């Protein structure tokens, strides 16, 4: 039986090629993902280890401890006294104090250097030799006074800066002009990933990012013969309670774990799409082996007649599958290594530079790739193998095995109906539970897809019959194509289902993304009455602004009303931590539009506050209620609820007047500034605002259209990434259609020969095969669009529970494109099988069995 199985693999190389390609693509995606993420993770881990090479013990503030007053603010920074104590500890060779914060650098054309990914500034802290071991100067010298800055080599190269140039710098809003006095190399992972790093002298950095004499971290280098553990123990004895020490090795290990965790998210996401491609491939494999078994009915029956048992027949089919899976897995692994290397090069080409390092192909990647390829193939071939074993020996007298019984189809349709109904019920139940129903919805979606797949043979007849009027326009080839498409419903179903899965996911994600974008746009329009929102740029857009920005804007003749938004930590009801939001109580009514169920913004001043509806419900507040508050500086007061409004993702929480909040803030900064201008938003007004702020590349001046466009860009980028990843499933589906048609042509050779003999020319044969492929692909496309819209609607109901402005949007134009894509898949997939069918020798085909 082993020899027979191997002979069959060699005898059907062409037929199994598409199956091998389908598995190969899935395995390549899996192995490529593992190689890529392992390579990136290893490169960043080694880079981080280099960064900690000169750190034996690091002293940082204990963020889990309050300061002596019990205030709700952040834990204090480290003072000069802590650094001096650490320097005097036995075993300490040198001590380095560091302080850092957001620092935006301007390119010469005014744009933000580094793209906002990671724009940091720090201090150059020279040791006894006059050098900072963390940074190696490649040109010029280190900064020594205010007005001087050193740039990392990558940023200097990208911005075309050299020693002696003047660069525009922004830390919290106002532009500062600094002289570039040096260029340095660093092992900082953020710089390696495409960010920027600027260095100031220590006094300037402390003034910009902290307070004079304060540090964010103190690094201690051990003397020769002193271990990191021994040095840490000695330092622990002299530290105040608000500081803690960790060994450099521990910090390096923690950072390595953080890098691994961040890579896990990317890895999981990419593996999900690899799984989708493999899931689609299962249909192709099952279809291929089903057709192979059907074509070898006489051979298998004769094997049974000469003594082969059912188990041996099943084993023969599974051995074939194992050989195919092994070949696909090995070639897929090799392709995956190439994909991993290509993804790293692609990442580097986008500007997100990855630290240098070898390509990592570990044992787990090899084992997982081999296991995935073989297991998926064998699993998909098991049911056809089981069917092959059931062929009775008497079937050897016939060329074709008996078709599935009516009872078998009834059982299949019943099971499919139960699964589909159960899936719909689970999806609806999950949608009704809001965000808590994600698990139910996910389970329901999987069950529903399986149920529809089981029901697809039943659905194929009426849906394909609906295309009959259009097919009649093509004459006899169209009529034959329709009959061929419904002749074997199971084969048609398996072929269409592969395409259905990919289009279901693409359509569902498009519906959800478009609807969420519409909801956020509506939220921005309804909640904001201001013409402009000014904030710091950067990757997260949440950097604090200097209060000078709001003062500058309020003095402009174009501005009629403005309000800085400030945030400060506090405690309410004794121990509940809460960030209070400060606004301009006199102008806020002109800048935001909120629905109040009780009270209003009018007269917001003193100890009056407005709260969102969810917070009011949680604490039992209503207009006139009072509650105690402890401010950041430890002072206590009592606030009175003046109004209750409906909160949203953009505006929510407790708001009080800035005149009340600001005196209690340790450092006064703004998160953003809202501005109302004469005549509304216009390009001239925007230019005037930007000019007043010094053409600062770090500051965003956005009107409502800019905010909407920013949201649209985010969703467009997300969808394009998803489309790119789901394209793998569509490619596998194309292979499935090609495979089915090619084997169908082989199976119907005699029939095609007869059609040629009675007058159907080669052009008619090609048209028949193409139309059959087109009908099957459109059938899968229609099912995919229908399921995708349903899942998009259900997920939207869940999202709407947390976003009142959510509005279902059906992207008709994109769905038309998806349906056209399905049609294109059908036409493309039919090219080779149609050509092969048309080239069949008429007489040889008639004599074929």
mmCIF file with all atom_site columns, N, CA and C in Angstrom, residues 393-439:
data_model
loop_
_atom_site.group_PDB
_atom_site.id
_atom_site.type_symbol
_atom_site.label_atom_id
_atom_site.label_alt_id
_atom_site.label_comp_id
_atom_site.label_asym_id
_atom_site.label_entity_id
_atom_site.label_seq_id
_atom_site.pdbx_PDB_ins_code
_atom_site.Cartn_x
_atom_site.Cartn_y
_atom_site.Cartn_z
_atom_site.occupancy
_atom_site.B_iso_or_equiv
_atom_site.pdbx_formal_charge
_atom_site.auth_seq_id
_atom_site.auth_comp_id
_atom_site.auth_asym_id
_atom_site.auth_atom_id
_atom_site.pdbx_PDB_model_num
ATOM 1   N N  . UNK A 1 393 ? -16.312 -3.476 -3.386  1.00 0.00 ? 393 UNK A N  1
ATOM 2   C CA . UNK A 1 393 ? -15.593 -4.149 -4.478  1.00 0.00 ? 393 UNK A CA 1
ATOM 3   C C  . UNK A 1 393 ? -16.416 -4.262 -5.753  1.00 0.00 ? 393 UNK A C  1
ATOM 4   N N  . UNK A 1 394 ? -17.744 -4.395 -5.634  1.00 0.00 ? 394 UNK A N  1
ATOM 5   C CA . UNK A 1 394 ? -18.580 -4.553 -6.823  1.00 0.00 ? 394 UNK A CA 1
ATOM 6   C C  . UNK A 1 394 ? -18.520 -3.322 -7.716  1.00 0.00 ? 394 UNK A C  1
ATOM 7   N N  . UNK A 1 395 ? -18.085 -2.163 -7.150  1.00 0.00 ? 395 UNK A N  1
ATOM 8   C CA . UNK A 1 395 ? -17.985 -0.943 -7.951  1.00 0.00 ? 395 UNK A CA 1
ATOM 9   C C  . UNK A 1 395 ? -16.902 -1.063 -9.005  1.00 0.00 ? 395 UNK A C  1
ATOM 10  N N  . UNK A 1 396 ? -16.057 -2.103 -8.898  1.00 0.00 ? 396 UNK A N  1
ATOM 11  C CA . UNK A 1 396 ? -15.012 -2.293 -9.905  1.00 0.00 ? 396 UNK A CA 1
ATOM 12  C C  . UNK A 1 396 ? -15.607 -2.592 -11.277 1.00 0.00 ? 396 UNK A C  1
ATOM 13  N N  . UNK A 1 397 ? -16.861 -3.039 -11.295 1.00 0.00 ? 397 UNK A N  1
ATOM 14  C CA . UNK A 1 397 ? -17.504 -3.338 -12.576 1.00 0.00 ? 397 UNK A CA 1
ATOM 15  C C  . UNK A 1 397 ? -18.003 -2.078 -13.275 1.00 0.00 ? 397 UNK A C  1
ATOM 16  N N  . UNK A 1 398 ? -18.067 -0.955 -12.535 1.00 0.00 ? 398 UNK A N  1
ATOM 17  C CA . UNK A 1 398 ? -18.538 0.295  -13.122 1.00 0.00 ? 398 UNK A CA 1
ATOM 18  C C  . UNK A 1 398 ? -17.391 1.308  -13.148 1.00 0.00 ? 398 UNK A C  1
ATOM 19  N N  . UNK A 1 399 ? -17.511 2.264  -14.023 1.00 0.00 ? 399 UNK A N  1
ATOM 20  C CA . UNK A 1 399 ? -16.450 3.272  -14.119 1.00 0.00 ? 399 UNK A CA 1
ATOM 21  C C  . UNK A 1 399 ? -16.659 4.417  -13.169 1.00 0.00 ? 399 UNK A C  1
ATOM 22  N N  . UNK A 1 400 ? -17.892 4.586  -12.719 1.00 0.00 ? 400 UNK A N  1
ATOM 23  C CA . UNK A 1 400 ? -18.193 5.697  -11.832 1.00 0.00 ? 400 UNK A CA 1
ATOM 24  C C  . UNK A 1 400 ? -18.913 5.178  -10.610 1.00 0.00 ? 400 UNK A C  1
ATOM 25  N N  . UNK A 1 401 ? -18.464 5.634  -9.460  1.00 0.00 ? 401 UNK A N  1
ATOM 26  C CA . UNK A 1 401 ? -19.081 5.213  -8.211  1.00 0.00 ? 401 UNK A CA 1
ATOM 27  C C  . UNK A 1 401 ? -20.451 5.863  -8.069  1.00 0.00 ? 401 UNK A C  1
ATOM 28  N N  . UNK A 1 402 ? -21.291 5.283  -7.301  1.00 0.00 ? 402 UNK A N  1
ATOM 29  C CA . UNK A 1 402 ? -22.646 5.802  -7.115  1.00 0.00 ? 402 UNK A CA 1
ATOM 30  C C  . UNK A 1 402 ? -22.617 7.196  -6.512  1.00 0.00 ? 402 UNK A C  1
ATOM 31  N N  . UNK A 1 403 ? -23.498 8.088  -6.999  1.00 0.00 ? 403 UNK A N  1
ATOM 32  C CA . UNK A 1 403 ? -23.529 9.455  -6.467  1.00 0.00 ? 403 UNK A CA 1
ATOM 33  C C  . UNK A 1 403 ? -24.044 9.454  -5.047  1.00 0.00 ? 403 UNK A C  1
ATOM 34  N N  . UNK A 1 404 ? -23.833 10.548 -4.306  1.00 0.00 ? 404 UNK A N  1
ATOM 35  C CA . UNK A 1 404 ? -24.323 10.616 -2.942  1.00 0.00 ? 404 UNK A CA 1
ATOM 36  C C  . UNK A 1 404 ? -25.822 10.377 -2.889  1.00 0.00 ? 404 UNK A C  1
ATOM 37  N N  . UNK A 1 405 ? -26.262 9.674  -1.887  1.00 0.00 ? 405 UNK A N  1
ATOM 38  C CA . UNK A 1 405 ? -27.681 9.355  -1.750  1.00 0.00 ? 405 UNK A CA 1
ATOM 39  C C  . UNK A 1 405 ? -28.464 10.583 -1.307  1.00 0.00 ? 405 UNK A C  1
ATOM 40  N N  . UNK A 1 406 ? -29.798 10.523 -1.557  1.00 0.00 ? 406 UNK A N  1
ATOM 41  C CA . UNK A 1 406 ? -30.674 11.618 -1.118  1.00 0.00 ? 406 UNK A CA 1
ATOM 42  C C  . UNK A 1 406 ? -30.621 11.758 0.385   1.00 0.00 ? 406 UNK A C  1
ATOM 43  N N  . UNK A 1 407 ? -30.544 10.628 1.075   1.00 0.00 ? 407 UNK A N  1
ATOM 44  C CA . UNK A 1 407 ? -30.497 10.657 2.540   1.00 0.00 ? 407 UNK A CA 1
ATOM 45  C C  . UNK A 1 407 ? -29.259 11.408 3.021   1.00 0.00 ? 407 UNK A C  1
ATOM 46  N N  . UNK A 1 408 ? -28.105 11.176 2.321   1.00 0.00 ? 408 UNK A N  1
ATOM 47  C CA . UNK A 1 408 ? -26.883 11.874 2.712   1.00 0.00 ? 408 UNK A CA 1
ATOM 48  C C  . UNK A 1 408 ? -27.002 13.372 2.565   1.00 0.00 ? 408 UNK A C  1
ATOM 49  N N  . UNK A 1 409 ? -27.648 13.824 1.462   1.00 0.00 ? 409 UNK A N  1
ATOM 50  C CA . UNK A 1 409 ? -27.819 15.256 1.254   1.00 0.00 ? 409 UNK A CA 1
ATOM 51  C C  . UNK A 1 409 ? -28.772 15.853 2.274   1.00 0.00 ? 409 UNK A C  1
ATOM 52  N N  . UNK A 1 410 ? -29.826 15.103 2.647   1.00 0.00 ? 410 UNK A N  1
ATOM 53  C CA . UNK A 1 410 ? -30.776 15.591 3.651   1.00 0.00 ? 410 UNK A CA 1
ATOM 54  C C  . UNK A 1 410 ? -30.089 15.756 4.996   1.00 0.00 ? 410 UNK A C  1
ATOM 55  N N  . UNK A 1 411 ? -29.255 14.790 5.359   1.00 0.00 ? 411 UNK A N  1
ATOM 56  C CA . UNK A 1 411 ? -28.520 14.871 6.623   1.00 0.00 ? 411 UNK A CA 1
ATOM 57  C C  . UNK A 1 411 ? -27.584 16.078 6.615   1.00 0.00 ? 411 UNK A C  1
ATOM 58  N N  . UNK A 1 412 ? -26.889 16.256 5.485   1.00 0.00 ? 412 UNK A N  1
ATOM 59  C CA . UNK A 1 412 ? -25.963 17.393 5.380   1.00 0.00 ? 412 UNK A CA 1
ATOM 60  C C  . UNK A 1 412 ? -26.706 18.717 5.500   1.00 0.00 ? 412 UNK A C  1
ATOM 61  N N  . UNK A 1 413 ? -27.821 18.840 4.795   1.00 0.00 ? 413 UNK A N  1
ATOM 62  C CA . UNK A 1 413 ? -28.582 20.092 4.838   1.00 0.00 ? 413 UNK A CA 1
ATOM 63  C C  . UNK A 1 413 ? -29.158 20.353 6.228   1.00 0.00 ? 413 UNK A C  1
ATOM 64  N N  . UNK A 1 414 ? -29.568 19.305 6.899   1.00 0.00 ? 414 UNK A N  1
ATOM 65  C CA . UNK A 1 414 ? -30.105 19.467 8.256   1.00 0.00 ? 414 UNK A CA 1
ATOM 66  C C  . UNK A 1 414 ? -29.026 19.953 9.216   1.00 0.00 ? 414 UNK A C  1
ATOM 67  N N  . UNK A 1 415 ? -27.852 19.316 9.134   1.00 0.00 ? 415 UNK A N  1
ATOM 68  C CA . UNK A 1 415 ? -26.742 19.730 9.997   1.00 0.00 ? 415 UNK A CA 1
ATOM 69  C C  . UNK A 1 415 ? -26.352 21.180 9.687   1.00 0.00 ? 415 UNK A C  1
ATOM 70  N N  . UNK A 1 416 ? -26.293 21.505 8.398   1.00 0.00 ? 416 UNK A N  1
ATOM 71  C CA . UNK A 1 416 ? -25.938 22.869 8.015   1.00 0.00 ? 416 UNK A CA 1
ATOM 72  C C  . UNK A 1 416 ? -26.938 23.894 8.515   1.00 0.00 ? 416 UNK A C  1
ATOM 73  N N  . UNK A 1 417 ? -28.231 23.566 8.420   1.00 0.00 ? 417 UNK A N  1
ATOM 74  C CA . UNK A 1 417 ? -29.264 24.495 8.886   1.00 0.00 ? 417 UNK A CA 1
ATOM 75  C C  . UNK A 1 417 ? -29.162 24.716 10.393  1.00 0.00 ? 417 UNK A C  1
ATOM 76  N N  . UNK A 1 418 ? -28.889 23.639 11.136  1.00 0.00 ? 418 UNK A N  1
ATOM 77  C CA . UNK A 1 418 ? -28.763 23.756 12.598  1.00 0.00 ? 418 UNK A CA 1
ATOM 78  C C  . UNK A 1 418 ? -27.551 24.623 12.953  1.00 0.00 ? 418 UNK A C  1
ATOM 79  N N  . UNK A 1 419 ? -26.415 24.371 12.277  1.00 0.00 ? 419 UNK A N  1
ATOM 80  C CA . UNK A 1 419 ? -25.209 25.158 12.562  1.00 0.00 ? 419 UNK A CA 1
ATOM 81  C C  . UNK A 1 419 ? -25.416 26.629 12.204  1.00 0.00 ? 419 UNK A C  1
ATOM 82  N N  . UNK A 1 420 ? -26.019 26.893 11.037  1.00 0.00 ? 420 UNK A N  1
ATOM 83  C CA . UNK A 1 420 ? -26.236 28.278 10.620  1.00 0.00 ? 420 UNK A CA 1
ATOM 84  C C  . UNK A 1 420 ? -27.175 28.996 11.581  1.00 0.00 ? 420 UNK A C  1
ATOM 85  N N  . UNK A 1 421 ? -28.268 28.311 11.978  1.00 0.00 ? 421 UNK A N  1
ATOM 86  C CA . UNK A 1 421 ? -29.215 28.931 12.916  1.00 0.00 ? 421 UNK A CA 1
ATOM 87  C C  . UNK A 1 421 ? -28.546 29.193 14.263  1.00 0.00 ? 421 UNK A C  1
ATOM 88  N N  . UNK A 1 422 ? -27.765 28.206 14.728  1.00 0.00 ? 422 UNK A N  1
ATOM 89  C CA . UNK A 1 422 ? -27.060 28.391 16.000  1.00 0.00 ? 422 UNK A CA 1
ATOM 90  C C  . UNK A 1 422 ? -26.048 29.513 15.922  1.00 0.00 ? 422 UNK A C  1
ATOM 91  N N  . UNK A 1 423 ? -25.328 29.621 14.791  1.00 0.00 ? 423 UNK A N  1
ATOM 92  C CA . UNK A 1 423 ? -24.362 30.703 14.621  1.00 0.00 ? 423 UNK A CA 1
ATOM 93  C C  . UNK A 1 423 ? -25.025 32.063 14.616  1.00 0.00 ? 423 UNK A C  1
ATOM 94  N N  . UNK A 1 424 ? -26.155 32.195 13.917  1.00 0.00 ? 424 UNK A N  1
ATOM 95  C CA . UNK A 1 424 ? -26.882 33.462 13.887  1.00 0.00 ? 424 UNK A CA 1
ATOM 96  C C  . UNK A 1 424 ? -27.343 33.847 15.287  1.00 0.00 ? 424 UNK A C  1
ATOM 97  N N  . UNK A 1 425 ? -27.857 32.843 16.030  1.00 0.00 ? 425 UNK A N  1
ATOM 98  C CA . UNK A 1 425 ? -28.331 33.114 17.393  1.00 0.00 ? 425 UNK A CA 1
ATOM 99  C C  . UNK A 1 425 ? -27.197 33.596 18.290  1.00 0.00 ? 425 UNK A C  1
ATOM 100 N N  . UNK A 1 426 ? -26.009 32.964 18.173  1.00 0.00 ? 426 UNK A N  1
ATOM 101 C CA . UNK A 1 426 ? -24.867 33.366 18.992  1.00 0.00 ? 426 UNK A CA 1
ATOM 102 C C  . UNK A 1 426 ? -24.383 34.767 18.617  1.00 0.00 ? 426 UNK A C  1
ATOM 103 N N  . UNK A 1 427 ? -24.356 35.070 17.319  1.00 0.00 ? 427 UNK A N  1
ATOM 104 C CA . UNK A 1 427 ? -23.924 36.399 16.885  1.00 0.00 ? 427 UNK A CA 1
ATOM 105 C C  . UNK A 1 427 ? -24.874 37.465 17.404  1.00 0.00 ? 427 UNK A C  1
ATOM 106 N N  . UNK A 1 428 ? -26.189 37.216 17.285  1.00 0.00 ? 428 UNK A N  1
ATOM 107 C CA . UNK A 1 428 ? -27.172 38.198 17.761  1.00 0.00 ? 428 UNK A CA 1
ATOM 108 C C  . UNK A 1 428 ? -27.093 38.359 19.278  1.00 0.00 ? 428 UNK A C  1
ATOM 109 N N  . UNK A 1 429 ? -26.871 37.236 19.979  1.00 0.00 ? 429 UNK A N  1
ATOM 110 C CA . UNK A 1 429 ? -26.744 37.313 21.438  1.00 0.00 ? 429 UNK A CA 1
ATOM 111 C C  . UNK A 1 429 ? -25.514 38.118 21.831  1.00 0.00 ? 429 UNK A C  1
ATOM 112 N N  . UNK A 1 430 ? -24.404 37.895 21.115  1.00 0.00 ? 430 UNK A N  1
ATOM 113 C CA . UNK A 1 430 ? -23.196 38.662 21.402  1.00 0.00 ? 430 UNK A CA 1
ATOM 114 C C  . UNK A 1 430 ? -23.364 40.137 21.101  1.00 0.00 ? 430 UNK A C  1
ATOM 115 N N  . UNK A 1 431 ? -24.068 40.464 20.000  1.00 0.00 ? 431 UNK A N  1
ATOM 116 C CA . UNK A 1 431 ? -24.296 41.863 19.636  1.00 0.00 ? 431 UNK A CA 1
ATOM 117 C C  . UNK A 1 431 ? -25.131 42.577 20.685  1.00 0.00 ? 431 UNK A C  1
ATOM 118 N N  . UNK A 1 432 ? -26.056 41.837 21.308  1.00 0.00 ? 432 UNK A N  1
ATOM 119 C CA . UNK A 1 432 ? -26.931 42.442 22.306  1.00 0.00 ? 432 UNK A CA 1
ATOM 120 C C  . UNK A 1 432 ? -26.260 42.701 23.639  1.00 0.00 ? 432 UNK A C  1
ATOM 121 N N  . UNK A 1 433 ? -25.062 42.112 23.862  1.00 0.00 ? 433 UNK A N  1
ATOM 122 C CA . UNK A 1 433 ? -24.371 42.278 25.142  1.00 0.00 ? 433 UNK A CA 1
ATOM 123 C C  . UNK A 1 433 ? -23.298 43.360 25.103  1.00 0.00 ? 433 UNK A C  1
ATOM 124 N N  . UNK A 1 434 ? -23.239 44.109 24.015  1.00 0.00 ? 434 UNK A N  1
ATOM 125 C CA . UNK A 1 434 ? -22.225 45.158 23.914  1.00 0.00 ? 434 UNK A CA 1
ATOM 126 C C  . UNK A 1 434 ? -20.829 44.563 23.847  1.00 0.00 ? 434 UNK A C  1
ATOM 127 N N  . UNK A 1 435 ? -19.860 45.283 24.405  1.00 0.00 ? 435 UNK A N  1
ATOM 128 C CA . UNK A 1 435 ? -18.468 44.829 24.340  1.00 0.00 ? 435 UNK A CA 1
ATOM 129 C C  . UNK A 1 435 ? -18.236 43.541 25.119  1.00 0.00 ? 435 UNK A C  1
ATOM 130 N N  . UNK A 1 436 ? -19.144 43.201 26.036  1.00 0.00 ? 436 UNK A N  1
ATOM 131 C CA . UNK A 1 436 ? -18.992 41.954 26.789  1.00 0.00 ? 436 UNK A CA 1
ATOM 132 C C  . UNK A 1 436 ? -19.314 40.729 25.937  1.00 0.00 ? 436 UNK A C  1
ATOM 133 N N  . UNK A 1 437 ? -19.896 40.938 24.764  1.00 0.00 ? 437 UNK A N  1
ATOM 134 C CA . UNK A 1 437 ? -20.315 39.806 23.939  1.00 0.00 ? 437 UNK A CA 1
ATOM 135 C C  . UNK A 1 437 ? -19.334 39.426 22.858  1.00 0.00 ? 437 UNK A C  1
ATOM 136 N N  . UNK A 1 438 ? -18.070 39.898 22.957  1.00 0.00 ? 438 UNK A N  1
ATOM 137 C CA . UNK A 1 438 ? -17.096 39.595 21.909  1.00 0.00 ? 438 UNK A CA 1
ATOM 138 C C  . UNK A 1 438 ? -16.862 38.096 21.748  1.00 0.00 ? 438 UNK A C  1
ATOM 139 N N  . UNK A 1 439 ? -16.775 37.390 22.868  1.00 0.00 ? 439 UNK A N  1
ATOM 140 C CA . UNK A 1 439 ? -16.536 35.952 22.798  1.00 0.00 ? 439 UNK A CA 1
ATOM 141 C C  . UNK A 1 439 ? -17.672 35.223 22.113  1.00 0.00 ? 439 UNK A C  1
#
